[in-house]
Short mmCIF file of C-alpha atoms in Angstrom, two decimals:
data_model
loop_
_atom_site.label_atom_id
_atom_site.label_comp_id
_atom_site.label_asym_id
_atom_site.label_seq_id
_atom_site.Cartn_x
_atom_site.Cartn_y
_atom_site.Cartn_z
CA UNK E 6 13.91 5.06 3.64
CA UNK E 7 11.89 6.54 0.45
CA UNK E 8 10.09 9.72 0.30
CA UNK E 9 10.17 10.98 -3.77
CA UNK E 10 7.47 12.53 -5.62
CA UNK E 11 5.54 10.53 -8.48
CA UNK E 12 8.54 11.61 -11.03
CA UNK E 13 9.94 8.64 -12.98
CA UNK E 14 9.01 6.08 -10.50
CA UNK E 15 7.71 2.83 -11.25
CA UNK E 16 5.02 1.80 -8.51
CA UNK E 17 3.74 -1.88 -9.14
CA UNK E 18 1.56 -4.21 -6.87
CA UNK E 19 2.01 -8.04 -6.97
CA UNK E 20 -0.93 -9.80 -4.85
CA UNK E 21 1.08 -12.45 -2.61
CA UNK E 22 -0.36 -16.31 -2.27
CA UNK E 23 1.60 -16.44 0.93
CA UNK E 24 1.37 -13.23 3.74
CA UNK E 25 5.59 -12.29 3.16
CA UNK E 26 6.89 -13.47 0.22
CA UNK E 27 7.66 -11.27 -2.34
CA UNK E 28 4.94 -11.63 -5.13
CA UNK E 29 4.83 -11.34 -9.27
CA UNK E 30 4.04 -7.99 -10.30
CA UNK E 31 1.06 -7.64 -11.96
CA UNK E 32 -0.35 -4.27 -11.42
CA UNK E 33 1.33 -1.03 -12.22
CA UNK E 34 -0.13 2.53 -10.63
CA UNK E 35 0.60 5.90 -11.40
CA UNK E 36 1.18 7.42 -8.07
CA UNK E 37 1.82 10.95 -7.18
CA UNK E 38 3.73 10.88 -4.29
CA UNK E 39 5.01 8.35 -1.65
CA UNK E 40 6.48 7.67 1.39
CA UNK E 41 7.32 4.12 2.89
CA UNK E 42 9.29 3.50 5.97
CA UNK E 43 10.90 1.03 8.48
CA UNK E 44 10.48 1.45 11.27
CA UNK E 45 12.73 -0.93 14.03
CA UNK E 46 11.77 -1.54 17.39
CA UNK E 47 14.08 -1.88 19.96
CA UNK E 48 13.64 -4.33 22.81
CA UNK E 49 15.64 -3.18 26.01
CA UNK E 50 16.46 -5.83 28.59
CA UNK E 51 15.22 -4.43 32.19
CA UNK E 52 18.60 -7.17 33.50
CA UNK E 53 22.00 -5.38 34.62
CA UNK E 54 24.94 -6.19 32.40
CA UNK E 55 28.16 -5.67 32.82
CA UNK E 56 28.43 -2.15 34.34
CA UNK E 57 25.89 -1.94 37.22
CA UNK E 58 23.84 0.46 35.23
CA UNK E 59 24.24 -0.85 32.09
CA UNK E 60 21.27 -2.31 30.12
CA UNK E 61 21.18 -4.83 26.91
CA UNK E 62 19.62 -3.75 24.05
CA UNK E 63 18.30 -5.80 21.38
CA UNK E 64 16.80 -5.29 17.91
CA UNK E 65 13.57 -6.25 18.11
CA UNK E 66 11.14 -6.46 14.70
CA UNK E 67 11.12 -3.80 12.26
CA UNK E 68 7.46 -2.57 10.88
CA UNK E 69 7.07 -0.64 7.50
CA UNK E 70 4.61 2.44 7.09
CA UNK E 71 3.49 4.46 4.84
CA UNK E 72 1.37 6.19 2.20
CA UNK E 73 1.09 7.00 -1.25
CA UNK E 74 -0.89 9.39 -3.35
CA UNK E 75 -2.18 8.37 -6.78
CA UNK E 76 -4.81 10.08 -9.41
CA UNK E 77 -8.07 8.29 -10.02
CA UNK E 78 -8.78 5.98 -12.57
CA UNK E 79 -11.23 2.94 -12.89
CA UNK E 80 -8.59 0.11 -12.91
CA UNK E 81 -7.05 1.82 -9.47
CA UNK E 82 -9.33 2.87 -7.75
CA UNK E 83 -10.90 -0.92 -8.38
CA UNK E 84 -7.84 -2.51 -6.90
CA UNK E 85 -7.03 -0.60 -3.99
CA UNK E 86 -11.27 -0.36 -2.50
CA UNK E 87 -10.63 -4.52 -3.65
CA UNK E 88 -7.80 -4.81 -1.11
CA UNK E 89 -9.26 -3.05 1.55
CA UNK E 90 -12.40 -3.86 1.25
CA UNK E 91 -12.20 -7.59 0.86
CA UNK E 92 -12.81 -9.81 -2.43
CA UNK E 93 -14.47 -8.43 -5.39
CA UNK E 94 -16.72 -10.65 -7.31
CA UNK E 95 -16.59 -10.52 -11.49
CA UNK E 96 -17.80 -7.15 -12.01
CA UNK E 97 -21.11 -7.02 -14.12
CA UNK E 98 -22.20 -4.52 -16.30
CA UNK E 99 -25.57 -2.68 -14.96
CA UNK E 100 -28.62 -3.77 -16.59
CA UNK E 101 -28.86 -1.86 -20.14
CA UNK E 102 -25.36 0.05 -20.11
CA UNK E 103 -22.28 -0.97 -22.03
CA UNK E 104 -20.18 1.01 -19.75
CA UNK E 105 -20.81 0.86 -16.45
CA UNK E 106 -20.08 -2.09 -14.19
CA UNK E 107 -21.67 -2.85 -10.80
CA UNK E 108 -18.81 -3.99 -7.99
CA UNK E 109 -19.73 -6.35 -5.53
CA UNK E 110 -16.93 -6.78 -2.86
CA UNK E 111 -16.86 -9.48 -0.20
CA UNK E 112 -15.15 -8.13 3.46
CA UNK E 113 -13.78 -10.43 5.06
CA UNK E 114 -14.60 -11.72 8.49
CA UNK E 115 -14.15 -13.92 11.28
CA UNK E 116 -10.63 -15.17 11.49
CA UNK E 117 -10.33 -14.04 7.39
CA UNK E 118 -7.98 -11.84 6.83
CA UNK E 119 -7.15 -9.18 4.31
CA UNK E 120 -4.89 -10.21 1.15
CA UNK E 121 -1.64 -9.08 1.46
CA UNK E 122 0.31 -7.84 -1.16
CA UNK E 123 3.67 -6.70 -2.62
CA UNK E 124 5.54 -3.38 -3.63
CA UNK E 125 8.10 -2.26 -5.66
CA UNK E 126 8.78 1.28 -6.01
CA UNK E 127 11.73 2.00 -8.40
CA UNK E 128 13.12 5.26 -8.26
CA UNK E 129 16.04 4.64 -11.33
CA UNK E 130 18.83 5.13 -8.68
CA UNK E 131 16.73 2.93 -6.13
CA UNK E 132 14.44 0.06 -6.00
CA UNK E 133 12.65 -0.64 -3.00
CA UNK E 134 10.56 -4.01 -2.36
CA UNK E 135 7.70 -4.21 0.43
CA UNK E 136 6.33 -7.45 1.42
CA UNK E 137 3.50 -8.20 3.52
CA UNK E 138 1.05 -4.76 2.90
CA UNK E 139 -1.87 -4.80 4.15
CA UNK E 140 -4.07 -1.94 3.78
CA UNK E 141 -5.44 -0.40 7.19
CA UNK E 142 -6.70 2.92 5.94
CA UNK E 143 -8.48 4.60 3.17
CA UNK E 144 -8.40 8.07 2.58
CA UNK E 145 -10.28 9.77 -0.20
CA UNK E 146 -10.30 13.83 -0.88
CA UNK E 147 -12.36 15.07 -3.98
CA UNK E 148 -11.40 18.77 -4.80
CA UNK E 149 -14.15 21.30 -5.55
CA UNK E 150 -12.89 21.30 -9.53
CA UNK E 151 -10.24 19.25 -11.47
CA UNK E 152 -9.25 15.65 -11.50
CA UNK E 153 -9.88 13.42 -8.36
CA UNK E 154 -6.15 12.97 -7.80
CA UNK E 155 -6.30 13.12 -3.77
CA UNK E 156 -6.84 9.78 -2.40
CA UNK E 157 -3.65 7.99 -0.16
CA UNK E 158 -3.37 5.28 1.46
#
């Protein structure tokens, strides 16, 4: 459905109060690169229709994947380890530093779930809206010199 580069595209996250609908935007993140699909299932019926050899097919749900690239920076790199994590408390600055902050993040377990969220990528020509991401992996690459710019998700 979308594969562009991080040229003139406007990547925002909304956090959703309910898993599906489409959220308020409230986050915007300069991202590199990404690629989001559906992807449809098809549900075949094992009963003979029509023709003796003949089978039904049916649409079954359709599932989105994906990943995107972004560079580092504090206020990223916050949200995203946030949603896949689990909550994050009010960070607090460590003791004697007006700079640094300690995280704290809460995962989630038992029957809790991860907070969903919301994207809209829009490419000028295209806008595409995702609804119901979850994050199920975390992948971060640090190159020997230069910015951090490697992670996807």
């Amino acid at each position: 459905m979308s594969n562009y580069s991080g040229n003139d595209i406007k990547f925002q996250i909304g956090m959703e109060d309910t898993y599906g609908d489409l959220a308020a935007m409230q986050y915007a993140i300069e991202v590199t690169q990404y690629n989001i699909n559906v992807e449809p299932s098809i549900i075949e019926s094992k009963a003979l229709v029509g023709a003796a050899m003949s089978h039904s097919i049916s649409p079954g749900m359709s599932t989105v994947k994906g990943s995107f690239t972004f560079e580092v920076n504090p206020k990223n790199i916050g949200l995203l380890l946030g949603l896949t994590l689990g909550t994050e408390t009010s960070p607090a600055l460590v003791g004697g530093s007006t700079l640094a902050y300690a995280h704290v993040y809460t995962p989630v377990t038992g029957g809790d779930s991860l907070k969903s969220f919301s994207i809209i990528a829009d490419k000028k020509a295209n806008v595409f809206a995702f609804v119901g991401v979850k994050i199920d992996k975390l992948k971060l690459r640090l190159p020997r010199m230069g910015i951090y710019s490697h992670p996807s998700i």
